[in-house]
């Protein structure tokens, strides 16, 4: 495990399952020529809410980067779009921590329209902890590994496994 630093944000649990980030809305600058949120801004929306979840719950957001010299880097992300969002529309994002190890975390998130609760998009991503001084992966500090393990345990749910690893491709009728 990595050298110890004391957490400067977040908490030691219990963690809600899922972690819900509320009070979000579609920025006018995110609207494309089709009149709805441009595909690229869904990633921005998920990332902004992820920062809230990482900092307020796990202590692994911007405060962690500034004080520990490490930070979370997304290695892989898969977005699935199910319904459009329009300018000014409110939305919430629900996060589940699907898995974790000494250096990585795997999460699944769902974006819901506040207006009617409809699922608008999902994101599944793999994050690695990176040392800002070396630019290489590094283990999370012990306190962070403990928090991640607690959250992953709180987020264990039989339906979650069915949502992970959605294949990408053209589905043909046989």
PDB file of C-alpha atoms in Angstrom:
ATOM      1  CA  UNK A   1       0.000   0.000   0.000  1.00  0.00           C
ATOM      2  CA  UNK A   2       1.050   3.550  -0.556  1.00  0.00           C
ATOM      3  CA  UNK A   3       2.496   5.952   1.963  1.00  0.00           C
ATOM      4  CA  UNK A   4      -0.047   7.240   4.413  1.00  0.00           C
ATOM      5  CA  UNK A   5      -1.680  10.619   4.198  1.00  0.00           C
ATOM      6  CA  UNK A   6      -4.635  11.663   6.279  1.00  0.00           C
ATOM      7  CA  UNK A   7      -7.888  12.160   4.374  1.00  0.00           C
ATOM      8  CA  UNK A   8      -8.791  15.833   3.928  1.00  0.00           C
ATOM      9  CA  UNK A   9     -12.343  15.301   2.643  1.00  0.00           C
ATOM     10  CA  UNK A  10     -14.961  12.596   2.364  1.00  0.00           C
ATOM     11  CA  UNK A  11     -16.052  10.308   5.184  1.00  0.00           C
ATOM     12  CA  UNK A  12     -15.592   6.745   6.438  1.00  0.00           C
ATOM     13  CA  UNK A  13     -19.178   5.677   5.787  1.00  0.00           C
ATOM     14  CA  UNK A  14     -21.734   4.372   5.920  1.00  0.00           C
ATOM     15  CA  UNK A  15     -22.153   5.011   2.221  1.00  0.00           C
ATOM     16  CA  UNK A  16     -25.526   5.338   0.508  1.00  0.00           C
ATOM     17  CA  UNK A  17     -26.240   2.778  -2.202  1.00  0.00           C
ATOM     18  CA  UNK A  18     -26.228   4.274  -4.696  1.00  0.00           C
ATOM     19  CA  UNK A  19     -24.513   7.609  -4.084  1.00  0.00           C
ATOM     20  CA  UNK A  20     -26.858  10.196  -5.623  1.00  0.00           C
ATOM     21  CA  UNK A  21     -25.631  13.568  -6.903  1.00  0.00           C
ATOM     22  CA  UNK A  22     -28.520  16.033  -7.225  1.00  0.00           C
ATOM     23  CA  UNK A  23     -29.092  19.607  -8.331  1.00  0.00           C
ATOM     24  CA  UNK A  24     -27.558  19.291 -11.797  1.00  0.00           C
ATOM     25  CA  UNK A  25     -28.886  20.893 -14.989  1.00  0.00           C
ATOM     26  CA  UNK A  26     -28.061  21.053 -18.681  1.00  0.00           C
ATOM     27  CA  UNK A  27     -25.959  24.128 -19.462  1.00  0.00           C
ATOM     28  CA  UNK A  28     -27.128  26.199 -22.482  1.00  0.00           C
ATOM     29  CA  UNK A  29     -23.645  25.845 -24.023  1.00  0.00           C
ATOM     30  CA  UNK A  30     -24.109  22.063 -24.121  1.00  0.00           C
ATOM     31  CA  UNK A  31     -26.951  22.197 -26.676  1.00  0.00           C
ATOM     32  CA  UNK A  32     -26.179  21.115 -30.250  1.00  0.00           C
ATOM     33  CA  UNK A  33     -27.868  21.784 -33.589  1.00  0.00           C
ATOM     34  CA  UNK A  34     -30.386  19.002 -32.865  1.00  0.00           C
ATOM     35  CA  UNK A  35     -31.691  21.062 -29.948  1.00  0.00           C
ATOM     36  CA  UNK A  36     -30.593  18.662 -27.208  1.00  0.00           C
ATOM     37  CA  UNK A  37     -27.504  18.045 -25.082  1.00  0.00           C
ATOM     38  CA  UNK A  38     -24.572  17.213 -27.336  1.00  0.00           C
ATOM     39  CA  UNK A  39     -23.123  13.728 -26.912  1.00  0.00           C
ATOM     40  CA  UNK A  40     -19.766  15.045 -25.683  1.00  0.00           C
ATOM     41  CA  UNK A  41     -21.333  16.902 -22.777  1.00  0.00           C
ATOM     42  CA  UNK A  42     -22.784  13.745 -21.276  1.00  0.00           C
ATOM     43  CA  UNK A  43     -19.185  12.840 -20.425  1.00  0.00           C
ATOM     44  CA  UNK A  44     -18.699  16.291 -18.901  1.00  0.00           C
ATOM     45  CA  UNK A  45     -21.910  15.915 -16.875  1.00  0.00           C
ATOM     46  CA  UNK A  46     -20.877  12.501 -15.544  1.00  0.00           C
ATOM     47  CA  UNK A  47     -17.378  13.817 -14.764  1.00  0.00           C
ATOM     48  CA  UNK A  48     -18.633  16.859 -12.838  1.00  0.00           C
ATOM     49  CA  UNK A  49     -20.928  14.682 -10.728  1.00  0.00           C
ATOM     50  CA  UNK A  50     -18.153  12.109 -10.266  1.00  0.00           C
ATOM     51  CA  UNK A  51     -15.990  14.829  -8.724  1.00  0.00           C
ATOM     52  CA  UNK A  52     -18.722  15.476  -6.144  1.00  0.00           C
ATOM     53  CA  UNK A  53     -18.967  11.764  -5.313  1.00  0.00           C
ATOM     54  CA  UNK A  54     -15.188  11.289  -5.136  1.00  0.00           C
ATOM     55  CA  UNK A  55     -14.541  14.356  -2.957  1.00  0.00           C
ATOM     56  CA  UNK A  56     -17.596  14.380  -0.670  1.00  0.00           C
ATOM     57  CA  UNK A  57     -17.790  10.639  -0.042  1.00  0.00           C
ATOM     58  CA  UNK A  58     -14.425   9.001  -0.702  1.00  0.00           C
ATOM     59  CA  UNK A  59     -12.053  11.951  -0.285  1.00  0.00           C
ATOM     60  CA  UNK A  60     -10.426  11.204  -3.661  1.00  0.00           C
ATOM     61  CA  UNK A  61     -11.290  14.341  -5.646  1.00  0.00           C
ATOM     62  CA  UNK A  62      -9.567  17.686  -6.094  1.00  0.00           C
ATOM     63  CA  UNK A  63      -8.700  18.013  -2.402  1.00  0.00           C
ATOM     64  CA  UNK A  64      -6.890  14.652  -2.558  1.00  0.00           C
ATOM     65  CA  UNK A  65      -4.904  15.723  -5.628  1.00  0.00           C
ATOM     66  CA  UNK A  66      -3.827  19.000  -4.001  1.00  0.00           C
ATOM     67  CA  UNK A  67      -2.862  17.461  -0.645  1.00  0.00           C
ATOM     68  CA  UNK A  68      -1.623  13.961  -1.522  1.00  0.00           C
ATOM     69  CA  UNK A  69      -0.093  14.529  -4.955  1.00  0.00           C
ATOM     70  CA  UNK A  70      -2.118  11.647  -6.397  1.00  0.00           C
ATOM     71  CA  UNK A  71      -5.270  11.689  -8.462  1.00  0.00           C
ATOM     72  CA  UNK A  72      -7.877   9.576 -10.213  1.00  0.00           C
ATOM     73  CA  UNK A  73      -7.469   9.123 -13.979  1.00  0.00           C
ATOM     74  CA  UNK A  74     -10.160   7.475 -16.092  1.00  0.00           C
ATOM     75  CA  UNK A  75      -8.618   4.702 -18.190  1.00  0.00           C
ATOM     76  CA  UNK A  76     -11.751   3.567 -19.971  1.00  0.00           C
ATOM     77  CA  UNK A  77     -15.328   4.780 -20.185  1.00  0.00           C
ATOM     78  CA  UNK A  78     -18.429   3.463 -21.906  1.00  0.00           C
ATOM     79  CA  UNK A  79     -21.443   5.753 -22.338  1.00  0.00           C
ATOM     80  CA  UNK A  80     -24.906   4.548 -23.327  1.00  0.00           C
ATOM     81  CA  UNK A  81     -27.536   7.090 -24.373  1.00  0.00           C
ATOM     82  CA  UNK A  82     -31.185   6.224 -23.793  1.00  0.00           C
ATOM     83  CA  UNK A  83     -33.050   9.555 -23.907  1.00  0.00           C
ATOM     84  CA  UNK A  84     -32.219  13.152 -24.774  1.00  0.00           C
ATOM     85  CA  UNK A  85     -31.954  16.023 -22.315  1.00  0.00           C
ATOM     86  CA  UNK A  86     -32.902  19.564 -23.313  1.00  0.00           C
ATOM     87  CA  UNK A  87     -31.510  22.955 -22.296  1.00  0.00           C
ATOM     88  CA  UNK A  88     -31.991  23.685 -18.603  1.00  0.00           C
ATOM     89  CA  UNK A  89     -33.304  20.206 -17.829  1.00  0.00           C
ATOM     90  CA  UNK A  90     -32.505  19.007 -14.327  1.00  0.00           C
ATOM     91  CA  UNK A  91     -30.945  15.611 -13.787  1.00  0.00           C
ATOM     92  CA  UNK A  92     -29.466  13.440 -11.062  1.00  0.00           C
ATOM     93  CA  UNK A  93     -26.693  10.874 -11.313  1.00  0.00           C
ATOM     94  CA  UNK A  94     -26.549   7.655  -9.298  1.00  0.00           C
ATOM     95  CA  UNK A  95     -23.146   5.999  -8.697  1.00  0.00           C
ATOM     96  CA  UNK A  96     -22.360   2.420  -7.727  1.00  0.00           C
ATOM     97  CA  UNK A  97     -18.849   1.246  -6.966  1.00  0.00           C
ATOM     98  CA  UNK A  98     -18.732  -2.118  -8.724  1.00  0.00           C
ATOM     99  CA  UNK A  99     -15.175  -3.183  -7.835  1.00  0.00           C
ATOM    100  CA  UNK A 100     -11.883  -1.933  -6.455  1.00  0.00           C
ATOM    101  CA  UNK A 101      -8.310  -3.023  -5.808  1.00  0.00           C
ATOM    102  CA  UNK A 102      -5.173  -1.301  -4.500  1.00  0.00           C
ATOM    103  CA  UNK A 103      -4.869   1.049  -7.505  1.00  0.00           C
ATOM    104  CA  UNK A 104      -8.186   1.008  -9.361  1.00  0.00           C
ATOM    105  CA  UNK A 105     -11.895   1.447  -9.046  1.00  0.00           C
ATOM    106  CA  UNK A 106     -14.680   0.414 -11.398  1.00  0.00           C
ATOM    107  CA  UNK A 107     -17.955   2.304 -11.237  1.00  0.00           C
ATOM    108  CA  UNK A 108     -21.334   2.309 -12.919  1.00  0.00           C
ATOM    109  CA  UNK A 109     -23.545   5.410 -13.104  1.00  0.00           C
ATOM    110  CA  UNK A 110     -27.030   6.267 -14.301  1.00  0.00           C
ATOM    111  CA  UNK A 111     -28.355   9.704 -15.268  1.00  0.00           C
ATOM    112  CA  UNK A 112     -32.045  10.371 -14.623  1.00  0.00           C
ATOM    113  CA  UNK A 113     -34.219  13.286 -15.773  1.00  0.00           C
ATOM    114  CA  UNK A 114     -35.603  15.143 -12.759  1.00  0.00           C
ATOM    115  CA  UNK A 115     -38.799  15.939 -14.665  1.00  0.00           C
ATOM    116  CA  UNK A 116     -40.083  12.365 -14.867  1.00  0.00           C
ATOM    117  CA  UNK A 117     -37.341  10.067 -13.524  1.00  0.00           C
ATOM    118  CA  UNK A 118     -36.574   8.632 -16.961  1.00  0.00           C
ATOM    119  CA  UNK A 119     -33.166   7.037 -17.512  1.00  0.00           C
ATOM    120  CA  UNK A 120     -31.242   9.258 -19.959  1.00  0.00           C
ATOM    121  CA  UNK A 121     -27.747   7.765 -20.017  1.00  0.00           C
ATOM    122  CA  UNK A 122     -25.398   5.369 -18.289  1.00  0.00           C
ATOM    123  CA  UNK A 123     -21.645   5.369 -17.849  1.00  0.00           C
ATOM    124  CA  UNK A 124     -19.328   2.587 -16.805  1.00  0.00           C
ATOM    125  CA  UNK A 125     -15.707   3.497 -16.180  1.00  0.00           C
ATOM    126  CA  UNK A 126     -12.394   2.261 -14.840  1.00  0.00           C
ATOM    127  CA  UNK A 127     -10.253   4.694 -12.826  1.00  0.00           C
ATOM    128  CA  UNK A 128      -6.630   4.320 -11.763  1.00  0.00           C
ATOM    129  CA  UNK A 129      -4.848   6.244  -9.005  1.00  0.00           C
ATOM    130  CA  UNK A 130      -1.857   8.132 -10.472  1.00  0.00           C
ATOM    131  CA  UNK A 131       1.088   9.771  -8.734  1.00  0.00           C
ATOM    132  CA  UNK A 132       1.333  13.379  -9.895  1.00  0.00           C
ATOM    133  CA  UNK A 133       5.127  13.294  -9.416  1.00  0.00           C
ATOM    134  CA  UNK A 134       5.823  10.171 -11.511  1.00  0.00           C
ATOM    135  CA  UNK A 135       2.830  10.101 -13.834  1.00  0.00           C
ATOM    136  CA  UNK A 136       2.502   6.373 -13.101  1.00  0.00           C
ATOM    137  CA  UNK A 137      -0.115   4.337 -11.322  1.00  0.00           C
ATOM    138  CA  UNK A 138       0.287   4.069  -7.565  1.00  0.00           C
ATOM    139  CA  UNK A 139      -1.659   2.371  -4.782  1.00  0.00           C
ATOM    140  CA  UNK A 140      -4.286   4.388  -2.980  1.00  0.00           C
ATOM    141  CA  UNK A 141      -3.362   5.251   0.632  1.00  0.00           C
ATOM    142  CA  UNK A 142      -4.579   2.751   3.240  1.00  0.00           C
ATOM    143  CA  UNK A 143      -7.442   5.026   4.354  1.00  0.00           C
ATOM    144  CA  UNK A 144      -8.680   5.280   0.754  1.00  0.00           C
ATOM    145  CA  UNK A 145      -8.465   1.527   0.194  1.00  0.00           C
ATOM    146  CA  UNK A 146     -10.522   1.030   3.362  1.00  0.00           C
ATOM    147  CA  UNK A 147     -13.138   3.539   2.201  1.00  0.00           C
ATOM    148  CA  UNK A 148     -13.291   1.994  -1.270  1.00  0.00           C
ATOM    149  CA  UNK A 149     -13.747  -1.499   0.184  1.00  0.00           C
ATOM    150  CA  UNK A 150     -16.548  -0.246   2.456  1.00  0.00           C
ATOM    151  CA  UNK A 151     -18.339   1.473  -0.412  1.00  0.00           C
ATOM    152  CA  UNK A 152     -17.964  -1.561  -2.703  1.00  0.00           C
ATOM    153  CA  UNK A 153     -19.444  -3.767   0.028  1.00  0.00           C
ATOM    154  CA  UNK A 154     -22.340  -1.338   0.514  1.00  0.00           C
ATOM    155  CA  UNK A 155     -22.966  -1.292  -3.246  1.00  0.00           C
ATOM    156  CA  UNK A 156     -23.091  -5.069  -3.748  1.00  0.00           C
ATOM    157  CA  UNK A 157     -26.377  -5.784  -5.492  1.00  0.00           C
ATOM    158  CA  UNK A 158     -27.411  -8.695  -7.718  1.00  0.00           C
ATOM    159  CA  UNK A 159     -28.870  -6.384 -10.391  1.00  0.00           C
ATOM    160  CA  UNK A 160     -25.625  -4.426 -10.717  1.00  0.00           C
ATOM    161  CA  UNK A 161     -23.711  -7.304 -12.337  1.00  0.00           C
ATOM    162  CA  UNK A 162     -26.320  -7.511 -15.114  1.00  0.00           C
ATOM    163  CA  UNK A 163     -25.780  -3.814 -15.948  1.00  0.00           C
ATOM    164  CA  UNK A 164     -21.990  -4.047 -16.305  1.00  0.00           C
ATOM    165  CA  UNK A 165     -20.035  -4.702 -19.492  1.00  0.00           C
ATOM    166  CA  UNK A 166     -22.781  -3.969 -22.027  1.00  0.00           C
ATOM    167  CA  UNK A 167     -21.524  -5.071 -25.446  1.00  0.00           C
ATOM    168  CA  UNK A 168     -21.120  -2.555 -28.246  1.00  0.00           C
ATOM    169  CA  UNK A 169     -22.125  -3.550 -31.744  1.00  0.00           C
ATOM    170  CA  UNK A 170     -24.931  -3.909 -34.241  1.00  0.00           C
ATOM    171  CA  UNK A 171     -27.514  -6.360 -33.010  1.00  0.00           C
ATOM    172  CA  UNK A 172     -29.069  -8.391 -35.790  1.00  0.00           C
ATOM    173  CA  UNK A 173     -32.242 -10.412 -35.666  1.00  0.00           C
ATOM    174  CA  UNK A 174     -31.575 -14.074 -36.374  1.00  0.00           C
TER     175      UNK A 174
END
